Short mmCIF file of C-alpha atoms in Angstrom, two decimals:
data_model
loop_
_atom_site.label_atom_id
_atom_site.label_comp_id
_atom_site.label_asym_id
_atom_site.label_seq_id
_atom_site.Cartn_x
_atom_site.Cartn_y
_atom_site.Cartn_z
CA GLN L 1 81.23 133.34 130.97
CA VAL L 2 78.49 135.75 132.00
CA GLN L 3 79.37 138.44 134.50
CA LEU L 4 77.81 141.47 136.13
CA VAL L 5 80.32 144.27 136.48
CA GLU L 6 79.61 147.10 138.91
CA SER L 7 81.24 150.52 139.00
CA GLY L 8 80.74 153.90 140.60
CA GLY L 9 81.28 153.30 144.30
CA GLY L 10 83.42 155.53 146.44
CA LEU L 11 83.77 157.68 149.53
CA VAL L 12 81.56 160.74 149.82
CA PRO L 13 80.43 163.04 152.63
CA ALA L 14 76.86 162.86 153.89
CA GLY L 15 74.40 164.72 151.70
CA GLU L 16 76.28 164.07 148.47
CA SER L 17 75.40 161.81 145.54
CA LEU L 18 76.82 158.78 143.80
CA ARG L 19 75.73 156.84 140.74
CA LEU L 20 76.32 153.11 140.53
CA SER L 21 76.34 151.29 137.22
CA CYS L 22 76.15 147.62 136.37
CA ALA L 23 76.72 146.02 132.99
CA VAL L 24 76.18 142.48 131.76
CA SER L 25 79.03 140.87 129.90
CA GLY L 26 78.89 137.54 128.11
CA SER L 27 76.43 135.65 125.94
CA ILE L 28 72.85 135.83 127.12
CA PHE L 29 69.41 135.09 125.73
CA GLY L 30 67.49 137.46 127.97
CA VAL L 31 67.37 139.51 131.15
CA ASN L 32 64.35 139.85 133.40
CA ALA L 33 64.47 141.62 136.77
CA MET L 34 67.57 143.59 137.68
CA GLY L 35 68.39 145.20 140.98
CA TRP L 36 70.72 146.45 143.63
CA TYR L 37 71.32 144.97 147.08
CA ARG L 38 73.68 145.98 149.85
CA GLN L 39 75.39 144.34 152.75
CA ASP L 40 77.22 145.57 155.82
CA PRO L 41 79.74 143.28 157.53
CA GLY L 42 77.92 141.05 160.00
CA LYS L 43 74.49 141.81 158.52
CA GLN L 44 72.27 140.14 155.98
CA ARG L 45 72.21 141.32 152.41
CA GLU L 46 69.20 143.59 151.89
CA LEU L 47 67.28 144.78 148.89
CA VAL L 48 67.86 148.38 147.87
CA ALA L 49 65.91 148.61 144.61
CA THR L 50 64.75 146.36 141.81
CA THR L 51 63.22 146.94 138.42
CA THR L 52 61.30 144.69 136.07
CA ARG L 53 62.08 144.57 132.38
CA SER L 54 59.21 147.00 131.78
CA GLY L 55 60.67 149.45 134.29
CA ALA L 56 58.41 148.94 137.31
CA ALA L 57 60.56 149.73 140.34
CA THR L 58 60.54 148.65 143.98
CA TYR L 59 62.53 150.40 146.71
CA ALA L 60 63.47 149.73 150.29
CA ASP L 61 61.66 152.14 152.59
CA SER L 62 65.00 153.53 153.77
CA VAL L 63 65.92 154.79 150.29
CA LYS L 64 62.55 155.88 148.89
CA GLY L 65 62.70 159.43 147.61
CA ARG L 66 66.52 159.45 147.58
CA PHE L 67 67.52 156.61 145.23
CA THR L 68 66.38 155.99 141.67
CA ILE L 69 66.93 152.79 139.73
CA SER L 70 66.98 152.78 135.94
CA ARG L 71 67.87 150.30 133.23
CA ASP L 72 68.71 150.20 129.55
CA ASN L 73 67.36 147.00 128.02
CA ALA L 74 69.24 147.52 124.78
CA LYS L 75 72.56 147.70 126.62
CA ASN L 76 71.66 145.32 129.47
CA THR L 77 72.69 147.83 132.10
CA VAL L 78 71.14 148.98 135.35
CA ASP L 79 72.04 152.13 137.27
CA LEU L 80 71.34 153.36 140.77
CA GLN L 81 71.32 157.11 141.34
CA MET L 82 71.83 157.76 145.03
CA ASN L 83 71.13 161.25 146.34
CA THR L 84 71.26 162.76 149.81
CA LEU L 85 73.45 159.94 151.00
CA LYS L 86 73.58 159.12 154.71
CA PRO L 87 76.21 157.31 156.78
CA ASP L 88 73.69 154.46 157.16
CA ASP L 89 73.94 153.91 153.40
CA THR L 90 77.52 152.74 153.83
CA ALA L 91 77.75 149.17 152.54
CA LEU L 92 78.99 146.91 149.79
CA TYR L 93 76.50 147.27 146.94
CA TYR L 94 75.77 144.30 144.70
CA CYS L 95 74.13 144.22 141.31
CA SER L 96 71.80 141.32 140.60
CA ALA L 97 70.03 140.14 137.47
CA LYS L 98 67.79 137.24 136.55
CA MET L 99 69.20 136.05 133.24
CA TRP L 100 68.96 133.24 130.74
CA THR L 101 72.44 132.55 129.51
CA VAL L 102 73.98 130.35 126.86
CA GLY L 103 74.36 126.81 128.17
CA THR L 104 71.71 127.05 130.91
CA PRO L 105 68.13 125.72 130.74
CA GLY L 106 66.38 128.88 131.91
CA PHE L 107 66.49 132.06 133.95
CA ARG L 108 68.49 132.15 137.17
CA ASP L 109 69.97 134.79 139.45
CA TYR L 110 73.42 136.24 138.86
CA TRP L 111 75.39 138.54 141.16
CA GLY L 112 78.22 140.98 140.71
CA ARG L 113 81.20 141.15 143.04
CA GLY L 114 80.10 144.38 144.66
CA THR L 115 81.22 147.98 144.82
CA GLN L 116 81.91 149.76 148.10
CA VAL L 117 79.97 152.87 149.06
CA THR L 118 81.18 154.76 152.10
CA VAL L 119 79.40 157.85 153.38
CA SER L 120 81.20 159.92 155.98
CA SER L 121 79.38 161.97 158.61
#
């Protein structure tokens, strides 16, 4: 069974940094886009950052200049370096990847269970 496993969340004061990591486990044929999304209770899930397999990145305007997404194609991992964190960044952060896995006919989206990031003021 293919899974995305996130780690690195926590509670930090405003202005500090956190690094989130996500790893693919299970049998896969390939991974295309990978990314991070976040969701506050009562709100829609929103894109934080995504990266193509070649490394082209897209960021939400609210995190540009503070967050950096990176991936390791050999290890099938994607990280999110979050600097100068703000209380508004508080959310449950989800890893996502478009993958082709054993037993499926093509690429489809997979999601992790989420890791909580809480930024205190």
